[in-house]
CSV table of C-alpha atoms in Angstrom, one decimal:
chain,number,residue,atom,x,y,z
A,1,MET,CA,-38.1,-109.0,50.8
A,2,LYS,CA,-37.1,-105.9,52.7
A,3,PHE,CA,-36.9,-103.9,49.4
A,4,LYS,CA,-40.4,-105.1,48.4
A,5,LYS,CA,-41.8,-104.0,51.7
A,6,ILE,CA,-40.3,-100.6,51.4
A,7,LEU,CA,-41.6,-100.2,47.9
A,8,TYR,CA,-45.0,-101.3,49.0
A,9,LEU,CA,-45.1,-98.7,51.7
A,10,ILE,CA,-44.0,-96.0,49.2
A,11,PHE,CA,-46.9,-96.9,46.9
A,12,ILE,CA,-49.4,-96.6,49.8
A,13,PHE,CA,-48.0,-93.2,50.8
A,14,PHE,CA,-47.9,-92.0,47.2
A,15,PHE,CA,-51.6,-92.8,46.5
A,16,ALA,CA,-52.8,-91.6,49.9
A,17,PHE,CA,-50.9,-88.3,49.4
A,18,SER,CA,-52.1,-88.0,45.8
A,19,ASN,CA,-55.7,-88.6,46.7
A,20,ALA,CA,-55.6,-86.2,49.6
A,21,SER,CA,-54.0,-83.4,47.7
A,22,GLY,CA,-55.9,-83.9,44.5
A,23,ASN,CA,-59.3,-84.6,46.2
A,24,GLU,CA,-59.6,-88.0,44.5
A,25,SER,CA,-62.5,-90.4,45.2
A,26,PHE,CA,-60.4,-93.3,46.4
A,27,THR,CA,-57.4,-94.1,48.6
A,28,PHE,CA,-55.8,-97.4,47.7
A,29,ASP,CA,-53.9,-99.8,49.9
A,30,VAL,CA,-52.9,-102.8,47.7
A,31,THR,CA,-50.1,-105.3,47.4
A,32,GLU,CA,-49.2,-104.6,43.8
A,33,ILE,CA,-50.0,-101.7,41.5
A,34,GLU,CA,-49.8,-100.7,37.8
A,35,ILE,CA,-50.4,-97.2,36.5
A,36,LEU,CA,-51.4,-96.9,32.9
A,37,GLU,CA,-52.7,-94.2,30.4
A,38,GLU,CA,-50.6,-91.4,31.8
A,39,GLY,CA,-51.9,-91.9,35.3
A,40,ASN,CA,-55.6,-92.1,34.4
A,41,LYS,CA,-55.9,-95.9,34.9
A,42,PHE,CA,-54.9,-97.8,38.0
A,43,LEU,CA,-54.7,-101.5,38.5
A,44,GLY,CA,-54.4,-103.1,42.0
A,45,LYS,CA,-53.5,-106.7,42.3
A,46,ASN,CA,-53.0,-109.6,44.8
A,47,GLY,CA,-55.3,-108.2,47.4
A,48,GLY,CA,-56.0,-104.9,49.2
A,49,LYS,CA,-58.6,-102.3,49.8
A,50,ALA,CA,-60.0,-99.1,48.4
A,51,ILE,CA,-61.4,-96.4,50.8
A,52,THR,CA,-63.7,-93.6,49.9
A,53,GLU,CA,-64.2,-90.2,51.5
A,54,ASN,CA,-67.8,-91.0,52.5
A,55,GLY,CA,-67.1,-94.1,54.7
A,56,ILE,CA,-67.0,-97.0,52.2
A,57,THR,CA,-64.3,-99.6,52.3
A,58,ILE,CA,-64.0,-102.1,49.5
A,59,TYR,CA,-61.8,-105.2,49.9
A,60,ALA,CA,-60.9,-107.4,46.9
A,61,GLU,CA,-58.2,-109.3,45.2
A,62,ASN,CA,-58.1,-107.1,42.1
A,63,PHE,CA,-59.0,-103.5,41.3
A,64,GLU,CA,-59.3,-101.3,38.2
A,65,TYR,CA,-59.9,-97.6,38.6
A,66,ASN,CA,-60.8,-95.3,35.6
A,67,LYS,CA,-59.9,-91.9,36.9
A,68,LEU,CA,-61.4,-89.9,34.0
A,69,LYS,CA,-64.8,-91.7,34.4
A,70,ASN,CA,-64.5,-92.1,38.2
A,71,ILE,CA,-65.5,-95.7,38.0
A,72,LEU,CA,-64.1,-98.5,40.1
A,73,TYR,CA,-64.1,-102.2,39.2
A,74,ALA,CA,-63.2,-104.9,41.7
A,75,ASN,CA,-63.4,-108.7,41.5
A,76,THR,CA,-62.6,-111.9,43.5
A,77,LYS,CA,-63.6,-112.1,47.2
A,78,VAL,CA,-65.2,-108.7,47.1
A,79,LYS,CA,-66.4,-107.2,50.4
A,80,VAL,CA,-68.1,-103.8,50.6
A,81,GLU,CA,-68.5,-102.1,54.0
A,82,ASP,CA,-70.8,-99.1,54.2
A,83,LYS,CA,-70.5,-97.8,57.7
A,84,SER,CA,-73.1,-95.0,57.3
A,85,ASN,CA,-75.8,-97.5,56.4
A,86,ASN,CA,-74.5,-100.4,58.6
A,87,ILE,CA,-74.4,-102.6,55.5
A,88,THR,CA,-71.9,-105.2,54.4
A,89,ILE,CA,-72.0,-106.7,50.9
A,90,TYR,CA,-70.2,-109.9,49.7
A,91,THR,CA,-69.9,-110.7,46.0
A,92,ASP,CA,-67.6,-111.8,43.2
A,93,LYS,CA,-67.6,-108.6,41.1
A,94,ILE,CA,-68.6,-104.9,41.5
A,95,THR,CA,-68.8,-101.8,39.4
A,96,TYR,CA,-68.9,-98.6,41.4
A,97,LEU,CA,-70.1,-95.5,39.5
A,98,LYS,CA,-68.7,-93.0,42.0
A,99,ASN,CA,-70.2,-89.9,40.4
A,100,ASP,CA,-73.7,-91.4,40.6
A,101,GLU,CA,-73.1,-93.2,43.9
A,102,ILE,CA,-74.4,-96.5,42.5
A,103,ILE,CA,-72.8,-99.9,43.1
A,104,PHE,CA,-73.6,-102.9,40.8
A,105,THR,CA,-72.7,-106.4,41.9
A,106,GLN,CA,-72.5,-109.6,39.9
A,107,ASP,CA,-72.7,-113.3,40.9
A,108,LYS,CA,-73.3,-114.7,44.4
A,109,SER,CA,-74.2,-111.5,46.0
A,110,LYS,CA,-75.2,-111.2,49.7
A,111,LEU,CA,-76.2,-108.2,51.9
A,112,ILE,CA,-76.1,-108.2,55.6
A,113,LYS,CA,-77.8,-105.4,57.6
A,114,LYS,CA,-78.2,-106.1,61.3
A,115,ASN,CA,-80.7,-109.0,61.4
A,116,ILE,CA,-81.7,-109.1,57.8
A,117,ILE,CA,-79.7,-111.1,55.1
A,118,ILE,CA,-80.5,-110.8,51.4
A,119,SER,CA,-78.9,-112.9,48.8
A,120,ALA,CA,-79.3,-112.9,45.0
A,121,ARG,CA,-77.5,-113.1,41.7
A,122,SER,CA,-77.0,-109.4,41.4
A,123,PHE,CA,-77.6,-106.1,43.3
A,124,GLU,CA,-78.0,-102.5,42.4
A,125,PHE,CA,-77.3,-100.2,45.4
A,126,ASN,CA,-78.1,-96.6,44.9
A,127,ARG,CA,-76.5,-94.8,47.9
A,128,SER,CA,-78.0,-91.4,47.0
A,129,LEU,CA,-81.5,-92.8,47.2
A,130,ASN,CA,-80.7,-95.4,49.8
A,131,ARG,CA,-82.5,-97.9,47.5
A,132,PHE,CA,-81.4,-101.4,47.0
A,133,ILE,CA,-82.6,-103.7,44.2
A,134,ALA,CA,-81.8,-107.5,44.1
A,135,GLU,CA,-82.5,-109.7,41.1
A,136,GLY,CA,-82.2,-113.4,40.4
A,137,LYS,CA,-83.2,-116.1,42.9
A,138,VAL,CA,-83.6,-113.6,45.7
A,139,ASN,CA,-83.7,-114.9,49.3
A,140,ILE,CA,-84.8,-112.6,52.3
A,141,ASN,CA,-84.0,-113.8,55.8
A,142,ASP,CA,-85.5,-111.4,58.3
A,143,ARG,CA,-84.5,-112.6,61.7
A,144,ASP,CA,-86.3,-109.8,63.6
A,145,ASN,CA,-89.7,-110.9,62.2
A,146,ASP,CA,-89.0,-114.6,61.8
A,147,PHE,CA,-89.7,-114.2,58.1
A,148,PHE,CA,-88.1,-116.0,55.1
A,149,ALA,CA,-89.1,-115.2,51.5
A,150,GLN,CA,-88.1,-116.0,47.9
A,151,SER,CA,-88.7,-114.0,44.8
A,152,GLU,CA,-87.1,-113.1,41.5
A,153,LYS,CA,-86.8,-109.4,42.3
A,154,ILE,CA,-87.1,-107.1,45.3
A,155,THR,CA,-86.7,-103.4,46.0
A,156,TYR,CA,-85.5,-102.5,49.5
A,157,PHE,CA,-86.0,-98.8,50.6
A,158,ILE,CA,-83.4,-98.7,53.4
A,159,ASN,CA,-84.5,-95.5,55.1
A,160,ASN,CA,-88.1,-96.7,55.5
A,161,GLU,CA,-87.2,-100.4,56.1
A,162,GLU,CA,-89.7,-101.2,53.3
A,163,ILE,CA,-89.3,-104.2,51.0
A,164,ILE,CA,-91.4,-104.7,47.8
A,165,THR,CA,-91.2,-108.0,45.9
A,166,THR,CA,-91.9,-108.2,42.2
A,167,GLY,CA,-93.7,-111.2,40.7
A,168,LYS,CA,-94.2,-114.6,42.3
A,169,THR,CA,-93.3,-114.8,45.9
A,170,THR,CA,-93.2,-117.6,48.5
A,171,ALA,CA,-92.5,-117.1,52.2
A,172,THR,CA,-92.4,-118.8,55.6
A,173,ILE,CA,-93.9,-116.6,58.3
A,174,ASP,CA,-93.4,-117.1,62.1
A,175,SER,CA,-92.0,-120.6,61.3
A,176,LYS,CA,-95.6,-121.9,60.9
A,177,TYR,CA,-97.3,-120.4,57.9
A,178,GLU,CA,-96.4,-121.0,54.3
A,179,PHE,CA,-97.3,-118.1,52.0
A,180,TYR,CA,-97.9,-118.2,48.2
A,181,GLY,CA,-98.6,-115.0,46.3
A,182,SER,CA,-97.0,-112.1,44.3
A,183,ASP,CA,-96.0,-108.5,44.6
A,184,ILE,CA,-96.0,-108.2,48.4
A,185,THR,CA,-94.9,-105.3,50.6
A,186,ILE,CA,-93.1,-105.8,53.9
A,187,LEU,CA,-92.9,-102.9,56.4
A,188,ARG,CA,-90.2,-104.1,58.8
A,189,ASN,CA,-90.6,-101.2,61.3
A,190,LYS,CA,-94.4,-101.6,61.5
A,191,GLN,CA,-94.0,-105.4,61.4
A,192,GLU,CA,-96.6,-105.7,58.6
A,193,LEU,CA,-96.9,-107.6,55.4
A,194,PHE,CA,-99.6,-107.0,52.8
A,195,SER,CA,-100.5,-107.6,49.1
A,196,LYS,CA,-103.4,-106.5,46.8
A,197,ASN,CA,-103.1,-109.7,44.8
A,198,LYS,CA,-104.7,-113.1,45.3
A,199,SER,CA,-102.7,-115.1,47.8
A,200,LYS,CA,-102.8,-118.4,49.7
A,201,ILE,CA,-101.6,-119.2,53.2
A,202,VAL,CA,-101.1,-122.8,54.5
A,203,ASP,CA,-100.6,-123.5,58.2
A,204,LYS,CA,-98.9,-126.4,60.0
A,205,ASN,CA,-102.2,-128.4,59.9
A,206,LEU,CA,-102.3,-128.0,56.1
A,207,THR,CA,-105.4,-125.7,56.4
A,208,GLN,CA,-105.5,-123.4,53.5
A,209,TYR,CA,-106.6,-119.8,53.6
A,210,GLU,CA,-107.2,-117.9,50.3
A,211,PHE,CA,-107.4,-114.1,50.0
A,212,ASP,CA,-108.0,-111.5,47.3
A,213,HIS,CA,-106.0,-109.1,49.3
A,214,TYR,CA,-104.8,-109.1,52.9
A,215,VAL,CA,-102.6,-107.5,55.7
A,216,TYR,CA,-100.6,-109.7,58.0
A,217,PHE,CA,-99.2,-108.4,61.4
A,218,PHE,CA,-96.1,-110.3,62.5
A,219,LYS,CA,-96.9,-109.8,66.2
């Protein structure tokens, strides 16, 4: 047991030193490692984390890093912490294209950012553009604005706090209005929701309101 612990610490030191001296993209802290293809492929197993130079920490059970392509794969209990954007992502699998600063997730994906939670089948997170795309049974839970929505696809522009849904969209607004429409835009900072398409809103008394286009103010 003592020998394994010493060997583990040596591996951590080796990769941390190698990354620092070689200006690599990731520093790995994992339980088990395997180095293949003359040092160009790295496998991390049985839990650990990968840390980038720009403030991202990725936790997972398994890692695969292609050094030549600068691509990181991780699976099983994946957690991505992006401190610069105050974002945490949970999922089953990710592919991180480090050169392009794009993270793709697969299966049971959830994003948490302050008081907004977005869940979907898959995500595409472009860190260079600070643009986030979610697809497949998308749920948006905006606690700041008491707003819950469902759609098949959304685009979230993080810097502007703007969310655009694509296609059929349903929503519950202020816990008292049911919304049915498509292609809506949510401006979280301005607390506005609008659409240029035909929509219907039903209140608690089952009164229906139909619009060709509209703007809704959360306050």
